[in-house]
mmCIF file of C-alpha atoms and ligand atoms in Angstrom:
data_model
loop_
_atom_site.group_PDB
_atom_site.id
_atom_site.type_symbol
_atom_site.label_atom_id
_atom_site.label_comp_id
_atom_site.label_asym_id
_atom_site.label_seq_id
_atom_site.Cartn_x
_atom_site.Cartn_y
_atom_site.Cartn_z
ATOM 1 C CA UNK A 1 32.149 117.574 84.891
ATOM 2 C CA UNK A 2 31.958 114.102 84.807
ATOM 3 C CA UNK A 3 34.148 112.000 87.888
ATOM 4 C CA UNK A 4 35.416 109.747 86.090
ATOM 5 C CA UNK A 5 36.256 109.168 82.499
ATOM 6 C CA UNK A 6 36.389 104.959 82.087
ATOM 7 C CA UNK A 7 34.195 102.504 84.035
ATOM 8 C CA UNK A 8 35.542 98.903 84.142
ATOM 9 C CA UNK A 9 33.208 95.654 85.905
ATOM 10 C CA UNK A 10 35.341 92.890 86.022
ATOM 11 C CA UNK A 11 33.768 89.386 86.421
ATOM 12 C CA UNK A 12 36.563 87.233 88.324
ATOM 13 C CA UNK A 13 39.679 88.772 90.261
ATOM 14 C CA UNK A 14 41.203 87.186 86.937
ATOM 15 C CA UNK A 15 39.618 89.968 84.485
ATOM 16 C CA UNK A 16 40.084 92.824 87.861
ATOM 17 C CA UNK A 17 43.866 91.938 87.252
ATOM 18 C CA UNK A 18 44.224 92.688 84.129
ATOM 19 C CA UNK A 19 41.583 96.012 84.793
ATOM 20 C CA UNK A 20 44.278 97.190 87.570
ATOM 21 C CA UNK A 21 47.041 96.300 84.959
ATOM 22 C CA UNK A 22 45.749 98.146 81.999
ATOM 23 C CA UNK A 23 43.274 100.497 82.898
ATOM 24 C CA UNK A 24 43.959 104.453 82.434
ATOM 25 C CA UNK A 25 45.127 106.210 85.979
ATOM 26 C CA UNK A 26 44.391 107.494 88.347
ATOM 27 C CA UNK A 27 42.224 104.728 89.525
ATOM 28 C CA UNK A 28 40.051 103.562 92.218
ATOM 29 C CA UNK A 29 38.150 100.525 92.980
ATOM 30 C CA UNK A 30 34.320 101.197 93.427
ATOM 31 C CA UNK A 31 31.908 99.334 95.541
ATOM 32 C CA UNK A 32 27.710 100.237 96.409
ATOM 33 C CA UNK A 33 29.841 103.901 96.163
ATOM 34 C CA UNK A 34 27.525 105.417 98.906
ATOM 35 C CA UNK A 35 30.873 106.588 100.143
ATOM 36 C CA UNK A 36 33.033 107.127 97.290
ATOM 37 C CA UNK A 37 31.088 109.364 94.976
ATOM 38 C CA UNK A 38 30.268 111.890 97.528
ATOM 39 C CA UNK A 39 33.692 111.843 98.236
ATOM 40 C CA UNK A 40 34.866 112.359 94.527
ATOM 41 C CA UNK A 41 31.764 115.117 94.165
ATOM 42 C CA UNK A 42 32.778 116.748 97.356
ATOM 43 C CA UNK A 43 36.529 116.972 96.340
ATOM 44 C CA UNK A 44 37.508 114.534 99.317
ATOM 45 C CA UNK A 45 39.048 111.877 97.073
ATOM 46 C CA UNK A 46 41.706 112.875 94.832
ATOM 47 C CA UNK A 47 40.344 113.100 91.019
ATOM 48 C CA UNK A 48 40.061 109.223 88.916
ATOM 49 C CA UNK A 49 40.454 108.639 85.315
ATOM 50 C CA UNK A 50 39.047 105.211 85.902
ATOM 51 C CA UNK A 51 36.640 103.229 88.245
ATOM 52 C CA UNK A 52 36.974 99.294 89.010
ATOM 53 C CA UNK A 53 33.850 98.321 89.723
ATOM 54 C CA UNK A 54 33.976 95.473 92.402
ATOM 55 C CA UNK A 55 30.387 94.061 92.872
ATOM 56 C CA UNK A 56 30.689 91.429 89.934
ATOM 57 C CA UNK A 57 33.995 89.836 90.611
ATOM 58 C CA UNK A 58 32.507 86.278 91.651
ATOM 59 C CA UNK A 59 34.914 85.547 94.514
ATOM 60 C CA UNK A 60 34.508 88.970 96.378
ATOM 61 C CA UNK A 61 30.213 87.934 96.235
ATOM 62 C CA UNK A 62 30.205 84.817 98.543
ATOM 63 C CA UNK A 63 28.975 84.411 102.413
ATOM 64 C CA UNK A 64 29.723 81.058 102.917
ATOM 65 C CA UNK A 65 31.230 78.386 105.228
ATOM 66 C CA UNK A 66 34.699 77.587 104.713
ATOM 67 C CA UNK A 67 36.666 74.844 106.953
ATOM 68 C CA UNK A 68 36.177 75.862 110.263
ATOM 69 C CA UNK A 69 35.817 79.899 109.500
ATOM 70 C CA UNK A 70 32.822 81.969 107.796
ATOM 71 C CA UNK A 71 34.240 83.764 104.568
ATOM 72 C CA UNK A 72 31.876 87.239 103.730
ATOM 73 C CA UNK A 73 33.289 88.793 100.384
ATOM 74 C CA UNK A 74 34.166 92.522 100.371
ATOM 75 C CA UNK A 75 30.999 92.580 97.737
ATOM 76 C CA UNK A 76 28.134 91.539 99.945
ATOM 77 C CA UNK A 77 26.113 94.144 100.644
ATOM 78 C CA UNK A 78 25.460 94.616 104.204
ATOM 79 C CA UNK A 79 21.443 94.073 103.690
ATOM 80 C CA UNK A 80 22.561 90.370 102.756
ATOM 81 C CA UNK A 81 24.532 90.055 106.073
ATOM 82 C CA UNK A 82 21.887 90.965 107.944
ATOM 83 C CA UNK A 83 19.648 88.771 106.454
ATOM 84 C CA UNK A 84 22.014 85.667 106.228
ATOM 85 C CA UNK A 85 21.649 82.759 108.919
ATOM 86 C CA UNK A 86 25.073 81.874 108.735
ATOM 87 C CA UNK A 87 26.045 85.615 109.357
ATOM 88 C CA UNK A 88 23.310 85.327 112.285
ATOM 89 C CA UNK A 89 24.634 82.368 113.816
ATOM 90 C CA UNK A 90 28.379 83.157 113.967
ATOM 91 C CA UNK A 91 28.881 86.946 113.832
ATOM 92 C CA UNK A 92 25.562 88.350 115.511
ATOM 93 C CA UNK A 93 27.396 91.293 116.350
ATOM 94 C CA UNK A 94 28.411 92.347 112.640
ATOM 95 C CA UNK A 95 24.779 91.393 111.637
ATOM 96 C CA UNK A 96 23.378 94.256 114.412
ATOM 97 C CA UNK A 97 26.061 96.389 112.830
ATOM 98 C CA UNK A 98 24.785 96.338 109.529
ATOM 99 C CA UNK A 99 21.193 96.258 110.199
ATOM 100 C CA UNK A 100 22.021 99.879 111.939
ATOM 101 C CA UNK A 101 24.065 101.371 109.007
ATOM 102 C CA UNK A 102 22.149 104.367 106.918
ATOM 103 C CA UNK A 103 18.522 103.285 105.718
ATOM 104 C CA UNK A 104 17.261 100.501 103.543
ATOM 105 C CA UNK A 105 17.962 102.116 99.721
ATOM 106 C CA UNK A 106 21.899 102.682 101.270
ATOM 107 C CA UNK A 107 21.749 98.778 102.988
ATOM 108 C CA UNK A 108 20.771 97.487 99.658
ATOM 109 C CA UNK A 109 23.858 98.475 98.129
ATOM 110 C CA UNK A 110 26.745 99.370 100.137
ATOM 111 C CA UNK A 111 29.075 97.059 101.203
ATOM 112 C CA UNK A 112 31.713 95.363 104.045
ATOM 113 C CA UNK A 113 34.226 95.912 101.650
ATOM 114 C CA UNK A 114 33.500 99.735 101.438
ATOM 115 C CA UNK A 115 32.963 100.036 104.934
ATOM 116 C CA UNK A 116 36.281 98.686 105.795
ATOM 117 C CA UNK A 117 38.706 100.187 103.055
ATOM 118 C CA UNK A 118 37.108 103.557 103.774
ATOM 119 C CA UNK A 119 39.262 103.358 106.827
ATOM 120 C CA UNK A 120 37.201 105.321 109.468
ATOM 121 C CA UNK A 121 37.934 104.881 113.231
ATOM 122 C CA UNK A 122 33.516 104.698 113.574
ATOM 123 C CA UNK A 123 31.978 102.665 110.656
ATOM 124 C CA UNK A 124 29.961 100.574 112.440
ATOM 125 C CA UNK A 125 30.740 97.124 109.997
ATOM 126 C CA UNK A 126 34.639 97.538 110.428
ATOM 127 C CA UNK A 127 34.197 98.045 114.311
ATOM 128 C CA UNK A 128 32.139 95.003 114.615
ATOM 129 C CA UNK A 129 34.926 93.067 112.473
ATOM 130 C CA UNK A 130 37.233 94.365 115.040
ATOM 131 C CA UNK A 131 35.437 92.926 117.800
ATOM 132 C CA UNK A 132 35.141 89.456 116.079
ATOM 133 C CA UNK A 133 39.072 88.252 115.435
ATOM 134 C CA UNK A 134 38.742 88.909 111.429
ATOM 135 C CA UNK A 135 41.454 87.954 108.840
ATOM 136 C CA UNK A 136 41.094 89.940 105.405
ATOM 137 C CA UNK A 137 41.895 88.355 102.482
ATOM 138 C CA UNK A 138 43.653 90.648 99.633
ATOM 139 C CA UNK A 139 44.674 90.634 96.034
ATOM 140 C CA UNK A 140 47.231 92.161 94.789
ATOM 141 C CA UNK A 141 47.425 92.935 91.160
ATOM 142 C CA UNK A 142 51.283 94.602 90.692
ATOM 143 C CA UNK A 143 53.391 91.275 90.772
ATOM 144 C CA UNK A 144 50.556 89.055 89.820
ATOM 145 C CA UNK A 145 50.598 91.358 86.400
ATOM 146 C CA UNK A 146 53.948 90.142 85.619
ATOM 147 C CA UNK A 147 53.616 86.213 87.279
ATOM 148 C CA UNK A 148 50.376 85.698 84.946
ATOM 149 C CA UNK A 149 48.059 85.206 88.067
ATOM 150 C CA UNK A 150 46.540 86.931 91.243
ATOM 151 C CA UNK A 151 48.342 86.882 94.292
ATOM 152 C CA UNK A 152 46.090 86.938 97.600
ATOM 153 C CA UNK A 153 47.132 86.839 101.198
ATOM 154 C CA UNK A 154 45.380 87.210 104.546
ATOM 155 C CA UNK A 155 46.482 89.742 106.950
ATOM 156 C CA UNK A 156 45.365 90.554 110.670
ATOM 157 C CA UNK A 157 42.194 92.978 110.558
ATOM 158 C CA UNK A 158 43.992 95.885 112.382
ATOM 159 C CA UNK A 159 46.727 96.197 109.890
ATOM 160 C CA UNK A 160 44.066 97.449 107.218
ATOM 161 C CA UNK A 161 44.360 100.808 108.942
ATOM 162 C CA UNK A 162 46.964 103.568 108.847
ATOM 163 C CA UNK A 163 44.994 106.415 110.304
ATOM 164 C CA UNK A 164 41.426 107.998 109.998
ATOM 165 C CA UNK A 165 40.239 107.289 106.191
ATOM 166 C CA UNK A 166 43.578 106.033 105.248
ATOM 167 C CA UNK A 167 43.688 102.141 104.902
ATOM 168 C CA UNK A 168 47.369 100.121 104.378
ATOM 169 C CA UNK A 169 45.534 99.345 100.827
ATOM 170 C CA UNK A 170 47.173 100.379 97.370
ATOM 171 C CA UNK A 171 45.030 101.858 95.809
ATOM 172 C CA UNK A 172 45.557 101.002 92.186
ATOM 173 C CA UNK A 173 47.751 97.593 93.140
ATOM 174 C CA UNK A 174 45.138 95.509 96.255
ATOM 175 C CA UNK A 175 41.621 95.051 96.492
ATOM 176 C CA UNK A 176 39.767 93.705 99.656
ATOM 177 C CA UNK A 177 38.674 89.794 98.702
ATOM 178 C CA UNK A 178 36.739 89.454 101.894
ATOM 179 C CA UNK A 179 36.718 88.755 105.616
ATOM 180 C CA UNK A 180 37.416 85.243 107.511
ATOM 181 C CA UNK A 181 35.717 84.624 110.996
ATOM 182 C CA UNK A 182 36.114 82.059 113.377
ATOM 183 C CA UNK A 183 33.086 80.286 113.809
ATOM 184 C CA UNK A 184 31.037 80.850 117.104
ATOM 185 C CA UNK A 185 31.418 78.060 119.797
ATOM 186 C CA UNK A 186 29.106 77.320 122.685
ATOM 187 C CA UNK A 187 29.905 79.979 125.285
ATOM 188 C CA UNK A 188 30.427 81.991 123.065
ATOM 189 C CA UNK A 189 28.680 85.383 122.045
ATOM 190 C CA UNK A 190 28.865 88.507 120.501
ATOM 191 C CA UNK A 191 26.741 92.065 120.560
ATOM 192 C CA UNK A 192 27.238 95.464 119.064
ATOM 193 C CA UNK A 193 25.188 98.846 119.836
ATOM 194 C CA UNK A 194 25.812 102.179 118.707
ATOM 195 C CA UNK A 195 24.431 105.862 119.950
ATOM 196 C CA UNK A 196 23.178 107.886 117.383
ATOM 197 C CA UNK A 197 21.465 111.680 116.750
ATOM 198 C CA UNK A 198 17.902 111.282 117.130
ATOM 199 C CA UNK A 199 16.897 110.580 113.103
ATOM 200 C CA UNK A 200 20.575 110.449 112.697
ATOM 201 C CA UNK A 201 21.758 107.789 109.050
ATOM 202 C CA UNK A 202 25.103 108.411 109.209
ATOM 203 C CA UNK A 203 28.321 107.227 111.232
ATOM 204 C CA UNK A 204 27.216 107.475 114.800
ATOM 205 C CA UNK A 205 28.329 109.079 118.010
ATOM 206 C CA UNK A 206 29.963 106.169 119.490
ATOM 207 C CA UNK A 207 29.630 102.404 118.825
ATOM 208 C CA UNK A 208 30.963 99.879 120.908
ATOM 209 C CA UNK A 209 31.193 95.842 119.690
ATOM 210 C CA UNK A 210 31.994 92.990 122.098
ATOM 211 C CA UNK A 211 32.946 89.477 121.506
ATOM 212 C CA UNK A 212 33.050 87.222 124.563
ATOM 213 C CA UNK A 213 33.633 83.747 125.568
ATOM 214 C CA UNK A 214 32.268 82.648 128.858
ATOM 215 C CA UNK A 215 33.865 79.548 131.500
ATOM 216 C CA UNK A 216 30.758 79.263 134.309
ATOM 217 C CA UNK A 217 30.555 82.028 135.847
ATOM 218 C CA UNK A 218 33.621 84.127 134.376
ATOM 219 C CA UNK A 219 34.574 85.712 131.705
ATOM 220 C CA UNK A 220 37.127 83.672 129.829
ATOM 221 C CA UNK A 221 38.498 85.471 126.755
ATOM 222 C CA UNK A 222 36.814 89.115 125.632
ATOM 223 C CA UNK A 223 37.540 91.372 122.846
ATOM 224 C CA UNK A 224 36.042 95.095 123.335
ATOM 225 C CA UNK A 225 35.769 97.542 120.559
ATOM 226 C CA UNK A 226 34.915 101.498 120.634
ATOM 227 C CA UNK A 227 34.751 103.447 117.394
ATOM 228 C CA UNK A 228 35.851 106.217 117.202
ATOM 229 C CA UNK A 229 38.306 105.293 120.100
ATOM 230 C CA UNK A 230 41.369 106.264 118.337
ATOM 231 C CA UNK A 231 42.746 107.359 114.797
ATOM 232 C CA UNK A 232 42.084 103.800 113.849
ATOM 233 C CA UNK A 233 39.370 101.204 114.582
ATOM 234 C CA UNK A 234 40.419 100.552 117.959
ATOM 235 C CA UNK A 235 40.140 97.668 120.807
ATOM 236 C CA UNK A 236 40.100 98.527 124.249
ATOM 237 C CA UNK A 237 42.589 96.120 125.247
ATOM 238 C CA UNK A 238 43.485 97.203 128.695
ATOM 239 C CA UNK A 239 39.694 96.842 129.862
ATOM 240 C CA UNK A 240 40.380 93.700 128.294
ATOM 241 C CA UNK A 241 42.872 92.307 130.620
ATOM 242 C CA UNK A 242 41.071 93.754 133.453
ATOM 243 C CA UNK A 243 37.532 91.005 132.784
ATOM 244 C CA UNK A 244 39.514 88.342 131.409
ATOM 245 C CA UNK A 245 39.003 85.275 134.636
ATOM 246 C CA UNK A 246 36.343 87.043 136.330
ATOM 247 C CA UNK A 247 32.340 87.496 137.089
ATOM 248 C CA UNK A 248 30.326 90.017 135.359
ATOM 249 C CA UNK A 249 29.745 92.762 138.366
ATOM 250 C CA UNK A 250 29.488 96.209 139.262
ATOM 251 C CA UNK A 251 32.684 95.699 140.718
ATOM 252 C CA UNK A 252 34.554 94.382 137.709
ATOM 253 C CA UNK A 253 32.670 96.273 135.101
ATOM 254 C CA UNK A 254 33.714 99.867 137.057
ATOM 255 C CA UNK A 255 37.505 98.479 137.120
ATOM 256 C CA UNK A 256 37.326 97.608 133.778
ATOM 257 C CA UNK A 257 35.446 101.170 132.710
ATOM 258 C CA UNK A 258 38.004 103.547 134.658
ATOM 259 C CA UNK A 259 40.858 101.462 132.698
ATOM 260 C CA UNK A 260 39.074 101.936 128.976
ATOM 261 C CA UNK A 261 38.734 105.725 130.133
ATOM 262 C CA UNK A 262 42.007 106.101 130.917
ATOM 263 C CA UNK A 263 43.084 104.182 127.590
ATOM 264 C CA UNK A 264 40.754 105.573 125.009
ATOM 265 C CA UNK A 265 41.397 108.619 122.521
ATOM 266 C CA UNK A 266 38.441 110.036 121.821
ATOM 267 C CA UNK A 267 38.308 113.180 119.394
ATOM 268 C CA UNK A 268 35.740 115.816 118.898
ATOM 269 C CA UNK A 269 34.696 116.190 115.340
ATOM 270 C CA UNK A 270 32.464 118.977 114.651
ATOM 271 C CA UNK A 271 29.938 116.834 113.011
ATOM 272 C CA UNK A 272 28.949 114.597 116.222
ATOM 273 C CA UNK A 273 30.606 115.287 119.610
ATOM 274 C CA UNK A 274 32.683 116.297 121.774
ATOM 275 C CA UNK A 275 35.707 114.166 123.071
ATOM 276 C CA UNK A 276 33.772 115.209 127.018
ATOM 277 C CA UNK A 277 30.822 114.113 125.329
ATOM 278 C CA UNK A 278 31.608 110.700 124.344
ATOM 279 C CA UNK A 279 33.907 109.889 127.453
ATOM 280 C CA UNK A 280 30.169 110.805 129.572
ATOM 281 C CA UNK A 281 28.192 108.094 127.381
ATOM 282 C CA UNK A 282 30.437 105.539 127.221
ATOM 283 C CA UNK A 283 29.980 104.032 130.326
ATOM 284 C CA UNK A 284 26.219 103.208 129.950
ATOM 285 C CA UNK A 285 26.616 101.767 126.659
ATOM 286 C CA UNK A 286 29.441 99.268 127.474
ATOM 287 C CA UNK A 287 28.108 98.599 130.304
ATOM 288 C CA UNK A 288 24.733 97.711 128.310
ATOM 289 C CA UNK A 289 26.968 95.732 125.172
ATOM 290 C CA UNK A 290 28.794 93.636 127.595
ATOM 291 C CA UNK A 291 25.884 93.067 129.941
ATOM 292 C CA UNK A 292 24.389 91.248 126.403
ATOM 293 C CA UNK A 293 27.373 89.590 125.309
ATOM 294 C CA UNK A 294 27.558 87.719 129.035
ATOM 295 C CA UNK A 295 24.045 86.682 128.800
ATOM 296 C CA UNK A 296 24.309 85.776 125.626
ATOM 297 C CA UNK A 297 27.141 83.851 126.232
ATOM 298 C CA UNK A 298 25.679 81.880 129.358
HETATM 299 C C1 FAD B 301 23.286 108.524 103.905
HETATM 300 C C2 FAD B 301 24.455 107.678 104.358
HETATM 301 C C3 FAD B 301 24.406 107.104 105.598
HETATM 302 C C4 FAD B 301 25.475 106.329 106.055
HETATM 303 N N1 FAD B 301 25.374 105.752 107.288
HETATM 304 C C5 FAD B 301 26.393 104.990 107.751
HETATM 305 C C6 FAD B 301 26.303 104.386 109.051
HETATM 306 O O1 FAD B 301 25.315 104.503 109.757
HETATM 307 N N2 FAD B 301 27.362 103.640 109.475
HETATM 308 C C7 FAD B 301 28.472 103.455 108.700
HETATM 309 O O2 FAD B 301 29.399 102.755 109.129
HETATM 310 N N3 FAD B 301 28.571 104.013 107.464
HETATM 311 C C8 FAD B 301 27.570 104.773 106.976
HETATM 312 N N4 FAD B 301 27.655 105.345 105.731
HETATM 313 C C9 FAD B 301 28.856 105.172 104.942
HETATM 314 C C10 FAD B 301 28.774 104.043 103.868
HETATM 315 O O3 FAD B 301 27.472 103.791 103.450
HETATM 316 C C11 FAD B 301 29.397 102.736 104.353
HETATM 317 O O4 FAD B 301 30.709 102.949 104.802
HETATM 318 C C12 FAD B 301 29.395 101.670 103.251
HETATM 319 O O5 FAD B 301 29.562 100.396 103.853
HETATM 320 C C13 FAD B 301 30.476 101.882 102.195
HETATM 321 O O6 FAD B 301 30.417 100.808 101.254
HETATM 322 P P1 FAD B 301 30.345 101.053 99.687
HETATM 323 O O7 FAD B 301 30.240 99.699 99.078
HETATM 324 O O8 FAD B 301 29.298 102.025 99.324
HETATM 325 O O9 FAD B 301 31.812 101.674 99.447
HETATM 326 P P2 FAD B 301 32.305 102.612 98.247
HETATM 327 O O10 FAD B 301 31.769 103.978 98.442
HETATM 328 O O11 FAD B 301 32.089 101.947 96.952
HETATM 329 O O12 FAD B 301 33.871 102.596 98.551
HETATM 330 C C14 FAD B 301 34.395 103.150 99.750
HETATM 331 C C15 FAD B 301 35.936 103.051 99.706
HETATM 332 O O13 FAD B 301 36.321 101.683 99.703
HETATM 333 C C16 FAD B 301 37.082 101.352 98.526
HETATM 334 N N5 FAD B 301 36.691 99.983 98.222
HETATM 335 C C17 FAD B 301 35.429 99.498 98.025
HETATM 336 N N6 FAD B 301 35.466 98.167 97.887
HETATM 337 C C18 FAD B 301 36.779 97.791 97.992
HETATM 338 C C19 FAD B 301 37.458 96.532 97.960
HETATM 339 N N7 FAD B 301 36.813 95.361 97.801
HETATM 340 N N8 FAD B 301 38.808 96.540 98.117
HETATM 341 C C20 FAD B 301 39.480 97.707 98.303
HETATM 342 N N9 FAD B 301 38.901 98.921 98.350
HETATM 343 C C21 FAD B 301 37.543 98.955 98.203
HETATM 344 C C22 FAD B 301 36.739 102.420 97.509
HETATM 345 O O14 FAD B 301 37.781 102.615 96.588
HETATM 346 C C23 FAD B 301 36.546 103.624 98.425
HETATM 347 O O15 FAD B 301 37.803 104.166 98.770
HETATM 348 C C24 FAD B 301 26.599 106.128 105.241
HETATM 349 C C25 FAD B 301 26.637 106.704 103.957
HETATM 350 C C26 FAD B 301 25.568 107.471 103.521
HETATM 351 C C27 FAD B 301 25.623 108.070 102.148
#
């Protein structure tokens, strides 16, 4: 049976419009699809008359500089990021985060976009985002059908995400344009690290990103991200408050660890570990993430 009966490629968000206006439903946009057609094979997406395939539409293609923020469109795939010098100058944790998703042939062709609208609390891309203070751009096809053009707002990262593998997008109505980062400032450093099964290409154990701003010899501003710390991509903001104006220590890391602990959600899933599991490995991996970030940062 086939999964899906039409297959549209728009060019510009101009010709996805009228694709999301006209097209035959059920629909669903379509990326590198390394997650979406197992899903639709396996039965875990609902059935789609049509796909919208994303990876031509110009504006959802570019890495560039924008103002004072880096713009990475849902499209790129994350091979590109990690090969990008912009991408390695401003965002070095998302760049370790793709370079660590699946192998090379999946690299080549799945993308940021797909990472994040998949919605899951562990994809490594989407929990380096976290990390980073991200805007997302989106378009949104419904009312732009009847106004003539495309409408496209940015929203806060976290409100992408209703639960795990459920995003805030419409499905048929809002695509993903692309992400907007604040440009790294002296002092200023990111780092992301994951633990995986031995030979392991899929989502891992635990991640953790960290984005961190140093003043001398203190920590001035952090941002701390575990996946899969919660039903949604989720920041450890308590551990946050706990480093924010002091030194990098055993003391201050082993305040700041008892407060994640006591903060964080983890699950088991049957797949990759136990909840006991992940609370036990934490600690040596963000203590090894933010140990980077601060020398990074110095
Ligand atoms: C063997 C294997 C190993 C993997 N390993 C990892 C791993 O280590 N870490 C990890 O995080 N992930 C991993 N994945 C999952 C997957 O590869 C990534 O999540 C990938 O980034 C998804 O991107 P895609 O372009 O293939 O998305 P697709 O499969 O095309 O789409 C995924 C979802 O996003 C939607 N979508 C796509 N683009 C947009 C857009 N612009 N706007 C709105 N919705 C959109 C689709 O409708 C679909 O619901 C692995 C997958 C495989 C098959």
């Amino acid at each position: 049976m086939n999964l899906w009966q039409d297959y549209i490629r728009p060019k510009n968000l101009s010709e996805a419009m009228d694709a999301f206006a006209h097209a035959p439903r059920p629909l669903a946009p379509i990326a590198g699809g390394t997650d979406l057609l197992l899903d639709l094979e396996q039965g875990r997406h609902s059935p789609v008359q049509t796909l919208i395939d994303v990876t031509s539409i110009t504006e959802l293609t570019l890495l560039e500089l924008r103002g004072n923020e880096l713009f990475i469109g849902a499209s790129v795939p994350v091979n590109c990021i990690v090969l990008d010098p912009l991408a390695g100058a401003h965002a070095q944790a998302l760049v370790e985060a793709c370079d660590l998703i699946a192998g090379p042939q999946v690299r080549n062709v799945a993308t940021l976009g797909g990472n994040v609208a998949h919605a899951l609390p562990a994809a490594d891309g989407t929990i380096a985002l976290l990390a980073l203070d991200v805007q997302a751009e989106i378009a949104s096809f419904a009312p732009a059908a009847v106004l003539g053009g495309v409408n496209t707002r940015r929203i806060p990262f976290k409100d992408l995400f209703l639960g795990p593998g459920k995003s805030s997008l419409k499905h048929d109505e809002e695509l993903i344009v692309g992400f907007y980062l604040p440009l790294s400032k002296i002092n200023q450093a990111s780092c992301f690290k994951r633990i995986m099964r031995p030979q392991g290409v899929a989502l891992p154990i635990i991640n953790v990103a960290i984005w961190l701003e140093r003043k001398e010899d203190a920590i001035k501003d952090i941002r701390i991200a575990v996946g899969p710390g919660g039903p949604t991509p989720w920041n450890a903001t308590e551990a946050e408050k706990t480093l924010i104006g002091k030194s990098l220590n055993d003391e201050t890391f082993n305040a700041a660890l008892e407060v994640l602990l006591a903060q964080v959600g983890f699950r088991s899933s049957a797949r990759r570990a136990s909840a006991d599991y992940r609370r036990h490995i934490v600690s040596g991996l963000f203590k090894d993430v933010l140990e980077t970030a601060w020398q990074r940062a110095g």
